Short mmCIF file of C-alpha atoms and ligand atoms in Angstrom, two decimals:
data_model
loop_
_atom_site.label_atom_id
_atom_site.label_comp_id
_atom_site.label_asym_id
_atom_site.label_seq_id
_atom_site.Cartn_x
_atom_site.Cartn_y
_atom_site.Cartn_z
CA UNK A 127 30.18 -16.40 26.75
CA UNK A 128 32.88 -14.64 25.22
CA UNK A 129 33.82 -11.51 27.60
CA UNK A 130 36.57 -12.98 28.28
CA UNK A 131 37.65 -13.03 24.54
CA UNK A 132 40.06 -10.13 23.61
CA UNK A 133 38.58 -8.62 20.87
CA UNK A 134 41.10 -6.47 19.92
CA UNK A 135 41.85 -4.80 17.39
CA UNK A 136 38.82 -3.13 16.18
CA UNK A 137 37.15 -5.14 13.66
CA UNK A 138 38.52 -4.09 9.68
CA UNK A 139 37.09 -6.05 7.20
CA UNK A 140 33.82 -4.54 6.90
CA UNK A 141 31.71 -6.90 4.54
CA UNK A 142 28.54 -8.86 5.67
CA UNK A 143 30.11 -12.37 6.17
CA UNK A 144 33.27 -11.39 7.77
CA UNK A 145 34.59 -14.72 9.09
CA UNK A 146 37.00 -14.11 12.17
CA UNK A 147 39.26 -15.74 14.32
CA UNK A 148 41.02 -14.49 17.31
CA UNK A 149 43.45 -14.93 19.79
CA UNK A 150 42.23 -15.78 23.50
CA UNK A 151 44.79 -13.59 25.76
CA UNK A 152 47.79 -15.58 27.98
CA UNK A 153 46.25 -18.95 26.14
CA UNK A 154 46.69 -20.71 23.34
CA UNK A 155 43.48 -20.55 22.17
CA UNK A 156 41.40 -19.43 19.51
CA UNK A 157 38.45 -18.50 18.82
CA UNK A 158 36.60 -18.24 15.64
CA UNK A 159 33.51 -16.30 15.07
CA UNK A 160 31.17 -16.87 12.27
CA UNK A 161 29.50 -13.69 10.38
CA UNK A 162 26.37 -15.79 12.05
CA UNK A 163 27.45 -14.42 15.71
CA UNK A 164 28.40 -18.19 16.56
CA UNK A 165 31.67 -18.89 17.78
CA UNK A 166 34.05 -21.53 18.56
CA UNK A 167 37.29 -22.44 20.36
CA UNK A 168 40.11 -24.78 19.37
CA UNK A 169 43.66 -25.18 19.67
CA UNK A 170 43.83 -26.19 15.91
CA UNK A 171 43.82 -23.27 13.37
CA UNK A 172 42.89 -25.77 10.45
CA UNK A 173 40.21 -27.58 12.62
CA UNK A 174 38.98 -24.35 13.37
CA UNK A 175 38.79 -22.88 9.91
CA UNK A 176 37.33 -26.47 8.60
CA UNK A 177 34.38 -25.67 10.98
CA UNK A 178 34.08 -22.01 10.36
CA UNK A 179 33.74 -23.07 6.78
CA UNK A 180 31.58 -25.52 6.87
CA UNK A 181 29.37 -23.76 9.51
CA UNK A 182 27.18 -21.46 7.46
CA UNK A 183 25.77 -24.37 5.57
CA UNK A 184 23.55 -24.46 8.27
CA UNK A 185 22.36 -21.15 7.64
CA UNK A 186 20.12 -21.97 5.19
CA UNK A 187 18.26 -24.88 6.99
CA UNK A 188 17.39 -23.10 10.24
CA UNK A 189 19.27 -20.07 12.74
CA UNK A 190 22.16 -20.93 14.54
CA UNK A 191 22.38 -23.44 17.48
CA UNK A 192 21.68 -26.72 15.68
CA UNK A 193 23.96 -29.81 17.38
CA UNK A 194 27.01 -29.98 15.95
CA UNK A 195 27.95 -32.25 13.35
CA UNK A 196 30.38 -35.33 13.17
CA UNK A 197 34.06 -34.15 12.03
CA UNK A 198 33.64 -30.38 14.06
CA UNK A 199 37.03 -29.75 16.15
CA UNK A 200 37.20 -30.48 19.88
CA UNK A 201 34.77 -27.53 21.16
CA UNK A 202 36.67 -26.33 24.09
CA UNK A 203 33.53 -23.97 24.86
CA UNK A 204 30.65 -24.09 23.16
CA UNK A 205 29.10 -20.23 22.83
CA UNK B 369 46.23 -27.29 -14.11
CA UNK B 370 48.69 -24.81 -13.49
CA UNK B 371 49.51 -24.11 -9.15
CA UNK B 372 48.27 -20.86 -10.34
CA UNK B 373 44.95 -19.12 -10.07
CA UNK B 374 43.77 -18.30 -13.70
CA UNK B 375 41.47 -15.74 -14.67
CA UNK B 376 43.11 -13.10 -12.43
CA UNK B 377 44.80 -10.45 -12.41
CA UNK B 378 48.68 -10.14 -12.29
CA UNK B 379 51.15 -7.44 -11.51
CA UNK B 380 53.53 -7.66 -14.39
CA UNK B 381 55.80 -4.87 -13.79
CA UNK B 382 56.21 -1.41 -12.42
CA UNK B 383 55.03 1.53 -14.80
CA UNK B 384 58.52 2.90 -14.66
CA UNK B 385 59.89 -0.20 -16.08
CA UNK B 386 58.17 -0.10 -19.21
CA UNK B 387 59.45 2.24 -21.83
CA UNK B 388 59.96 2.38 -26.09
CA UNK B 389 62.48 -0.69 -25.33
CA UNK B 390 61.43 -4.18 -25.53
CA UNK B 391 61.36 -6.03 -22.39
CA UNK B 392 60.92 -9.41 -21.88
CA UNK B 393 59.34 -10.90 -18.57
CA UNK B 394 57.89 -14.58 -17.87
CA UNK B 395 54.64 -14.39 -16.19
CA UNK B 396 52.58 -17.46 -15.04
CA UNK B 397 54.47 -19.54 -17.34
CA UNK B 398 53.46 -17.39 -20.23
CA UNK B 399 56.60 -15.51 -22.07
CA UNK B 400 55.66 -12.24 -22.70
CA UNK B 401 57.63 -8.96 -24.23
CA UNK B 402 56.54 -5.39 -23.19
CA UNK B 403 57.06 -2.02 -24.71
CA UNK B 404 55.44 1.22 -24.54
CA UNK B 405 54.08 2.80 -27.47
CA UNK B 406 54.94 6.45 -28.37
CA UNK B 407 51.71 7.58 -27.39
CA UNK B 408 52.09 6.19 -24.14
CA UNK B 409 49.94 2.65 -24.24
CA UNK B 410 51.74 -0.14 -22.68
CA UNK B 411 51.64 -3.31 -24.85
CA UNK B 412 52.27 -6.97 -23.87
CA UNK B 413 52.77 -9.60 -26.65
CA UNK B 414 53.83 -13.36 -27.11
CA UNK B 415 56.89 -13.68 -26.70
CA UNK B 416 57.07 -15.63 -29.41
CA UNK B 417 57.55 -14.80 -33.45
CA UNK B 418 54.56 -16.94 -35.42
CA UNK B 419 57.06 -18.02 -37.90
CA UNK B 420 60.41 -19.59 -36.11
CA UNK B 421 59.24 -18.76 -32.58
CA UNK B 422 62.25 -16.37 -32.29
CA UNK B 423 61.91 -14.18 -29.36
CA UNK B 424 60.25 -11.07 -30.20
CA UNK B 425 61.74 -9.23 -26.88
CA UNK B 426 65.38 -10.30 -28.84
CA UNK B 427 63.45 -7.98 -31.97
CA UNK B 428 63.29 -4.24 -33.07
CA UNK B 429 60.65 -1.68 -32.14
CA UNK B 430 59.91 0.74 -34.99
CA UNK B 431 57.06 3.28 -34.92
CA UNK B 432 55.45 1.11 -32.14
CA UNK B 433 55.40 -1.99 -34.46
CA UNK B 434 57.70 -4.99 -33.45
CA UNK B 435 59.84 -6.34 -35.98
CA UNK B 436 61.13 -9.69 -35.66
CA UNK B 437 64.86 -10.08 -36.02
CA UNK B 438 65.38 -13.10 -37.46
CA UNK B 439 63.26 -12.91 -40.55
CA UNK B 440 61.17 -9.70 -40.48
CA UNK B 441 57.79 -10.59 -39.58
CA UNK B 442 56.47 -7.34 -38.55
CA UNK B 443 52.93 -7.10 -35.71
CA UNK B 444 51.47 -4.33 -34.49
CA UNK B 445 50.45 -3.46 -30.80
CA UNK B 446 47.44 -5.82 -31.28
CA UNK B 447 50.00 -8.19 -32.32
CA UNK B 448 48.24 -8.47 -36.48
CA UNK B 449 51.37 -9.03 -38.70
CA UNK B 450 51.54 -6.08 -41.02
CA UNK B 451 54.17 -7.51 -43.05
CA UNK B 452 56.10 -10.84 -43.55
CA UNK B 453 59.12 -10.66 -45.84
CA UNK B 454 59.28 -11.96 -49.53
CA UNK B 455 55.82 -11.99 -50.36
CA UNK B 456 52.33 -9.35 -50.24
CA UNK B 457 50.08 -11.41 -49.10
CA UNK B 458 50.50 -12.22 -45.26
CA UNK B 459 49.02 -15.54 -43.80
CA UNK B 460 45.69 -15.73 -42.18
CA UNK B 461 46.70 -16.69 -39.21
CA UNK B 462 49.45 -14.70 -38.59
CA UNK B 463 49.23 -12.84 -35.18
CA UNK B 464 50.66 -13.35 -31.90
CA UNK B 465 48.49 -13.11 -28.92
CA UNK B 466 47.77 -9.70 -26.93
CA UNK B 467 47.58 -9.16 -23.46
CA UNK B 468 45.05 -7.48 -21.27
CA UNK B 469 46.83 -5.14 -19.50
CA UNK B 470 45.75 -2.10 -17.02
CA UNK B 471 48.20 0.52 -15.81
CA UNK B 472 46.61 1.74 -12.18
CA UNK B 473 48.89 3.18 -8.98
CA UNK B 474 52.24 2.52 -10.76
CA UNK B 475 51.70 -0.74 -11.32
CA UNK B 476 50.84 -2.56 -14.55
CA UNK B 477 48.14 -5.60 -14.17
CA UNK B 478 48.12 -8.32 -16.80
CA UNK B 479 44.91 -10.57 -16.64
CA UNK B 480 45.80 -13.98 -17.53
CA UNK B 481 42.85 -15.79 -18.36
CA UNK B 482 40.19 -15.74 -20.92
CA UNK B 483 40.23 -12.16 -22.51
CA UNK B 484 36.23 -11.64 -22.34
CA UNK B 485 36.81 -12.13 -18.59
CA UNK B 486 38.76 -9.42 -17.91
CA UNK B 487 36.88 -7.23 -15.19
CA UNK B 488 39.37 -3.87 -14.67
CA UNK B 489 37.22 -2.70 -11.51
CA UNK B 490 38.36 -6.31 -9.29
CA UNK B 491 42.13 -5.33 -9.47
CA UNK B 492 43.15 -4.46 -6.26
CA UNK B 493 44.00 -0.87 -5.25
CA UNK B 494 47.49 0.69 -3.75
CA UNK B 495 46.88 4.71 -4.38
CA UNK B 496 49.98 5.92 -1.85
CA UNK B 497 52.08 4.39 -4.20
CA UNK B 498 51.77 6.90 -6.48
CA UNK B 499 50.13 9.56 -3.86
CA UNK B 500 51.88 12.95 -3.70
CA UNK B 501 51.37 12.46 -0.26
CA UNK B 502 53.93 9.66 -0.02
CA UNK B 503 57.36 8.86 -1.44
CA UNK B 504 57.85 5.15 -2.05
CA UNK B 505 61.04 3.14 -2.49
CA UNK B 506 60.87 -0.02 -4.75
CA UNK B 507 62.80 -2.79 -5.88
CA UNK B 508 62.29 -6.67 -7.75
CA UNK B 509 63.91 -9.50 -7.03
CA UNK B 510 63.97 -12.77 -8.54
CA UNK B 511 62.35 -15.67 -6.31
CA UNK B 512 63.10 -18.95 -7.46
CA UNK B 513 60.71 -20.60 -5.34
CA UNK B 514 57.19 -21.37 -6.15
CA UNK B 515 55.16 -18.61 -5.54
CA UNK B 516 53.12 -20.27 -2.15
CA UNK B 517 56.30 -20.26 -0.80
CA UNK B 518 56.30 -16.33 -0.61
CA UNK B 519 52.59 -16.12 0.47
CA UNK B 520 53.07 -18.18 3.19
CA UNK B 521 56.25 -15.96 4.21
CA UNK B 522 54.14 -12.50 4.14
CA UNK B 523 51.09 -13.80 5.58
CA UNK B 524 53.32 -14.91 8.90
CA UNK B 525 55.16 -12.10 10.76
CA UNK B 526 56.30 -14.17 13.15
CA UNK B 527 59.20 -15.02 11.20
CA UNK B 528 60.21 -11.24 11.21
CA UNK B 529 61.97 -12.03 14.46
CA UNK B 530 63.92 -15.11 14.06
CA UNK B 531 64.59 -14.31 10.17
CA UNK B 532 64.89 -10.38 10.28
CA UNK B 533 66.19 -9.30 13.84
CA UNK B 534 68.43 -6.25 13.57
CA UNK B 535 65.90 -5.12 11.01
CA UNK B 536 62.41 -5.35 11.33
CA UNK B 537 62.31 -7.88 14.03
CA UNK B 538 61.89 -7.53 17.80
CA UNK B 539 60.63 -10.29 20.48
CA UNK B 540 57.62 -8.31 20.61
CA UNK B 541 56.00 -9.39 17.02
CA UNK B 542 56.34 -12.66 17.83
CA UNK B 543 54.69 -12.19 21.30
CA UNK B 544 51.58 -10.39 20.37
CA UNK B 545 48.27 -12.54 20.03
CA UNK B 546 46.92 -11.89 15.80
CA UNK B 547 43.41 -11.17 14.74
CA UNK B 548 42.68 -12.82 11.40
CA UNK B 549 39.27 -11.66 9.34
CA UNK B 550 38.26 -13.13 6.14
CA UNK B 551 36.03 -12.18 3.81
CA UNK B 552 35.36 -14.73 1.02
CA UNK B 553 33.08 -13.19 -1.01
CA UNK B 554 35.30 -9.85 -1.46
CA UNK B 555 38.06 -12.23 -1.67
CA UNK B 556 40.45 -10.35 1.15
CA UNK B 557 42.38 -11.59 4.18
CA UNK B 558 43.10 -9.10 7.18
CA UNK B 559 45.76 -10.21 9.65
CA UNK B 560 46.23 -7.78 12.38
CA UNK B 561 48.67 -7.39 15.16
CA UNK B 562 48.44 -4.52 17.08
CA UNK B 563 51.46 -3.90 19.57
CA UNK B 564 50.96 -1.17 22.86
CA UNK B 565 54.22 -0.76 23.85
CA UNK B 566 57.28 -2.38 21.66
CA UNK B 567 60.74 -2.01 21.21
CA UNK B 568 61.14 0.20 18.12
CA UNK B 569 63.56 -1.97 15.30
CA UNK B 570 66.33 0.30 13.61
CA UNK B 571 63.66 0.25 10.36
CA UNK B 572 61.64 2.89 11.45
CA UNK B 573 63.87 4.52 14.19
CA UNK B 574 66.30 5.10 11.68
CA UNK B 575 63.71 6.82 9.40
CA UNK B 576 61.36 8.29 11.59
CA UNK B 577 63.65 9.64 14.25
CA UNK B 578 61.44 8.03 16.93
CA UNK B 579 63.75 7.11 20.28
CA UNK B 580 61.74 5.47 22.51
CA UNK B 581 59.32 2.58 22.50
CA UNK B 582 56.10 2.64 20.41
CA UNK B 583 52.90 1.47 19.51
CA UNK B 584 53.36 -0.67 16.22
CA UNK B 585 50.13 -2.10 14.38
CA UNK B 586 50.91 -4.57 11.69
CA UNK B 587 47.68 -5.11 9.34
CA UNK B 588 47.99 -7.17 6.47
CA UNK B 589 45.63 -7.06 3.38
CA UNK B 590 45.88 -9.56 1.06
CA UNK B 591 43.94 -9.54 -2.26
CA UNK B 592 44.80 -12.95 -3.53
CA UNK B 593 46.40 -13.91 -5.61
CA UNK B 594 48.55 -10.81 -6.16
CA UNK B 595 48.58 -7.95 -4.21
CA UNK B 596 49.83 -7.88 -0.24
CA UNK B 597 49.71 -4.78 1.56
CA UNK B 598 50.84 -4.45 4.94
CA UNK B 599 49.27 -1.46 6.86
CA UNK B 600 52.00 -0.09 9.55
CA UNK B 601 51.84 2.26 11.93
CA UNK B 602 54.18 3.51 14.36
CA UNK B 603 53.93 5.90 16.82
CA UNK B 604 55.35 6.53 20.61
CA UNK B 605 53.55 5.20 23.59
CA UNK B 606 51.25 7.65 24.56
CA UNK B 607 50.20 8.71 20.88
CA UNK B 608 46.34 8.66 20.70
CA UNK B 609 44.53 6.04 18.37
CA UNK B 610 43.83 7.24 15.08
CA UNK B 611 40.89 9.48 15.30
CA UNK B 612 36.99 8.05 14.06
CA UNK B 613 37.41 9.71 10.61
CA UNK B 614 40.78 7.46 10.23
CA UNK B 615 42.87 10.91 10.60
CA UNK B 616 46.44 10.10 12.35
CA UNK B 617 48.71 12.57 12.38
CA UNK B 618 50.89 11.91 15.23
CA UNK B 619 51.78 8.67 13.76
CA UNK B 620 54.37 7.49 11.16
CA UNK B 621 52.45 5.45 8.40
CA UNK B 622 54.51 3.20 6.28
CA UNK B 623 52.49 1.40 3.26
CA UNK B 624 54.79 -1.83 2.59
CA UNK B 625 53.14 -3.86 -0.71
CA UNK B 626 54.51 -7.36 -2.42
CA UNK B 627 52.85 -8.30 -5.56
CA UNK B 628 53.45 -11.84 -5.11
CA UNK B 629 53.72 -12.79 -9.24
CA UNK B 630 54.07 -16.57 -10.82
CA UNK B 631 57.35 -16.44 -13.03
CA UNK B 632 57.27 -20.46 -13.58
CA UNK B 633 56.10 -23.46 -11.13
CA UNK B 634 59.05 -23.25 -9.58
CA UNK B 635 60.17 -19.36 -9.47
CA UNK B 636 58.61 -15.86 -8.66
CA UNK B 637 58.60 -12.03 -8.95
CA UNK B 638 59.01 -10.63 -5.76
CA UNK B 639 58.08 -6.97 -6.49
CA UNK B 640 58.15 -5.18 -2.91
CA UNK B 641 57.84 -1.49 -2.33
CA UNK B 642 57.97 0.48 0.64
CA UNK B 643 55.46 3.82 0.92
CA UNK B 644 55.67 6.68 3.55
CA UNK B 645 53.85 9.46 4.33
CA UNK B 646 56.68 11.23 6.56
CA UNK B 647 60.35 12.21 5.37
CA UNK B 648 59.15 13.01 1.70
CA UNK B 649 61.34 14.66 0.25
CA UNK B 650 64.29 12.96 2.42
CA UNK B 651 66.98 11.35 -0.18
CA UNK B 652 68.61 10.09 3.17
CA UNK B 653 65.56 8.23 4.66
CA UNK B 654 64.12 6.63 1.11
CA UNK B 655 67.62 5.40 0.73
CA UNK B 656 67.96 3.96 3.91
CA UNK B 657 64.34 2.51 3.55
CA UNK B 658 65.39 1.13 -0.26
CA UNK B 659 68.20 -0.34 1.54
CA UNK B 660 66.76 -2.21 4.94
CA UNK B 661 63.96 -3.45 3.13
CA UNK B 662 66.03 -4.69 0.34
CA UNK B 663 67.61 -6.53 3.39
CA UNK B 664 65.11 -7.97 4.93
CA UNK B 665 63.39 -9.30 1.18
CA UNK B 666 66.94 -11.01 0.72
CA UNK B 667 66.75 -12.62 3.79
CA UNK B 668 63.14 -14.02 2.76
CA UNK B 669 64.33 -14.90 -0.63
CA UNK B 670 67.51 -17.01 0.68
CA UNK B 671 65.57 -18.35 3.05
CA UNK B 672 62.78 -19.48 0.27
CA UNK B 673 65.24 -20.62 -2.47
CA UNK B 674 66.62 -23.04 0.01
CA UNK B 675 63.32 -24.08 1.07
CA UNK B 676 61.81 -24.51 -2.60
CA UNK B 677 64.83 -27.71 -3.22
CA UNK B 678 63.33 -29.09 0.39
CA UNK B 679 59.83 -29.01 -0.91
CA UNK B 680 60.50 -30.26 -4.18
CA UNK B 681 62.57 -32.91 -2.98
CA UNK B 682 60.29 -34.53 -0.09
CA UNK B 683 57.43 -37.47 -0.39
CA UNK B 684 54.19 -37.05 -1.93
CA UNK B 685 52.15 -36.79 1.25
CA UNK B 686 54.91 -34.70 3.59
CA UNK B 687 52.21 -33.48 7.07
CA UNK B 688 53.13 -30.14 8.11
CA UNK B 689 52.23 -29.03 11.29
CA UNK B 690 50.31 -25.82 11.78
CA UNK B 691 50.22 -23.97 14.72
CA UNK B 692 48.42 -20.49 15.72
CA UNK B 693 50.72 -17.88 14.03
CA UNK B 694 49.77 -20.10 10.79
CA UNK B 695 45.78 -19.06 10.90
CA UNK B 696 45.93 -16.33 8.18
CA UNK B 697 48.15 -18.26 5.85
CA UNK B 698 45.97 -21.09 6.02
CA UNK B 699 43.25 -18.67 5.05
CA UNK B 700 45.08 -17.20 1.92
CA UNK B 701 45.81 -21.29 0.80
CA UNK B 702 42.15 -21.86 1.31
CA UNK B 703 40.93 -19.21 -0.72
CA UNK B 704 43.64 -19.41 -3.74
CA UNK B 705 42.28 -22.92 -3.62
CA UNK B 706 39.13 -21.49 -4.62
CA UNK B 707 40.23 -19.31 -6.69
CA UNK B 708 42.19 -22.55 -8.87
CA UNK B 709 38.94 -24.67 -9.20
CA UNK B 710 37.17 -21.16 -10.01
CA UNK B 711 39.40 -20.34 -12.86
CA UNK B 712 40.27 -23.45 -14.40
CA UNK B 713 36.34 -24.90 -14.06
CA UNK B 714 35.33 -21.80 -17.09
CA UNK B 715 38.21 -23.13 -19.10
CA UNK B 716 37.69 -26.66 -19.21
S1 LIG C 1242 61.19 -16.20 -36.69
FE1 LIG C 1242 60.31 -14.26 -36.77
S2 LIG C 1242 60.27 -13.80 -38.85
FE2 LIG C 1242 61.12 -15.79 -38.81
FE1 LIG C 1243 60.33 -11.99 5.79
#
């Protein structure tokens, strides 16, 4: 669900767990992409780094997609 | 704890600055003096004589030994006293403390840390500084405002055009959406801004010759704690994207780097330098370059010194509020935050 994401510019950091956070065109949006492939959306750059942070400590326990957890920013989207 | 990162690398000066004089420079709290030794090895010491604590930078340097000049207490580059006046035999514990240093791209790194630590291959690159390819300007200036202060600054371009207009800024930068990428383990922050079709600030029409509008990309790479490059290109609308091997000839490439160095808690070295790969041998353009960009730091610095007495003066808990343009800078504070509980955890 993110076509609508503006992905540019081309990627640059080129390391395996490249966290990344971008800005959703004509909004005020952002979204944040974990090195996972799951992504989130919030209006909140520290809300959204707190869960981009905290997100791959779910990697271990099982692949992406598990509920989210109590203290995750407003998800304007979920992906 | 110092509001420092320890166990890292610092830039302590530039190469050029270090010759057979003694120089003294404060960095991260720690006094040092620097002097180059006739065959060329650059040597940091204490600043401090073992016997009175007189400054050693305040000394004499013969045949690449420092003499102190208050009572004579002479060390060598290793900073072992050789010789203490009065009397043969020279006390065990008579040495001032030596300094890892490493002299790479013009630039020369001073780990401050635990020596055994030291790791030479995780300081952070800048080869167009001293490329043949480029010509850089530099300049230093002193900061005195905590050294956050000046991360936040650089890691925001926003600012560029409410504080720099006339120079660097246009409405454009702060128009254009930002792309922030962090890698933790690698320990770099990538904040890109990518512009199609912006007004072109006197900056680089001035030294490129460019009249039009342009295509300016603004990528920042920031090595915390030290080392802040800023990536910029500019070229005229119309000019094709650099091609899949990274070649880019029709555009003007300008290599802008901070080191971003702790003097004390409450000031900073602000080493900035300004690399081009256009105009080399142009006396006209580096000093115009030299000049602007001593500007625009200026600006930052006034701006920051004022700033520093807010911060130090307000309540324990002030809240700032963070907004979007703020996403990369919270990135860098996350990761020196790290990089503090890293560092101090081995020494305690
Ligand atoms: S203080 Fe240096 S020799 Fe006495
Ligand atoms: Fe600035």
């Amino acid at each position: 669900m993110t076509a609508d994401v503006d992905l540019t510019p081309a990627r640059m950091l080129r390391g395996e767990h490249v966290f990344r956070v971008v800005s959703k065109l004509n909004t005020d949006i952002l979204v944040g992409y974990c090195w996972c492939g799951e992504a989130q959306e919030s209006e909140d750059p520290i809300a959204l780094w707190t869960w981009l942070l905290e997100h791959p400590d779910g990697h271990s326990s099982g692949r992406g997609g598990e509920s989210p957890s109590a203290g995750r920013p407003q998800v304007l989207e979920p992906a | 704890m110092s509001s420092w990162p320890r166990n890292q690398w610092y830039v302590a000066a530039y190469s050029a600055e270090v010759t057979e004089e003694l120089m003294a420079r404060t960095i991260c709290g720690e006094p040092m003096v620097f002097y180059r030794t006739s065959d060329g090895e650059v040597v940091a010491l204490a600043d401090r004589c073992v016997h009175r604590r007189f400054p050693l930078s305040k000394s004499h340097l013969v045949d690449d030994n420092v003499i102190c000049g208050y009572h004579g207490f002479t060390y060598d580059r290793t900073g072992t006293c050789l010789a203490a006046p009065g009397q043969k035999r020279i006390p065990r514990t008579a040495r001032v403390p030596a300094f890892h240093l490493l002299e790479q791209d013009s630039l020369v790194w001073v780990w401050i840390g635990e020596t055994d630590r030291a790791d030479e291959s995780t300081v952070p690159r800048a080869p167009w500084l001293d490329s043949p390819d480029y010509t850089t300007v530099r300049g230093l200036e002193p900061l005195k405002a905590r050294y956050g202060l000046l991360v936040d600054n650089l890691m925001d371009l926003s600012h560029e055009t409410y504080l720099h207009g006339g120079y660097i800024g246009t409405p454009e930068v702060a128009e254009t959406p930002i792309t922030t990428e962090v890698d933790d383990e690698a320990q770099v922050i990538y904040v890109s801004r990518h512009m199609d079709d912006a007004a072109c600030p006197p900056f680089y029409a001035t030294s490129t010759g460019i009249e039009g509008r342009i295509t300016r990309w603004q990528d920042i790479e920031y090595h915390p704690p030290c080392l802040y490059l800023l990536h910029s290109r500019v070229a005229p609308v119309g000019t094709p994207d650099p091609a899949e091997d990274g070649r880019d000839e029709p555009a003007f490439h300008v290599e802008v780097v901070y080191a971003i160095t702790p003097e004390t808690e409450h000031s900073t070295h602000d080493f900035w330098m300004v690399a081009r790969d256009f105009a080399l041998e142009d006396q006209g353009v580096s000093d115009f370059l030299a000049e602007s960009n001593r500007t625009v730091v200026l600006q930052d610095v006034e701006a920051l010194d004022v700033l520093e007495v807010v911060v130090e003066g307000e309540k324990e808990n002030y809240q700032e509020l963070s907004i979007n343009i703020d996403t990369g800078g919270l990135a860098a504070r996350r990761i020196i935050a790290r990089q503090l509980t890293k560092g101090e955890a081995v020494t305690a």
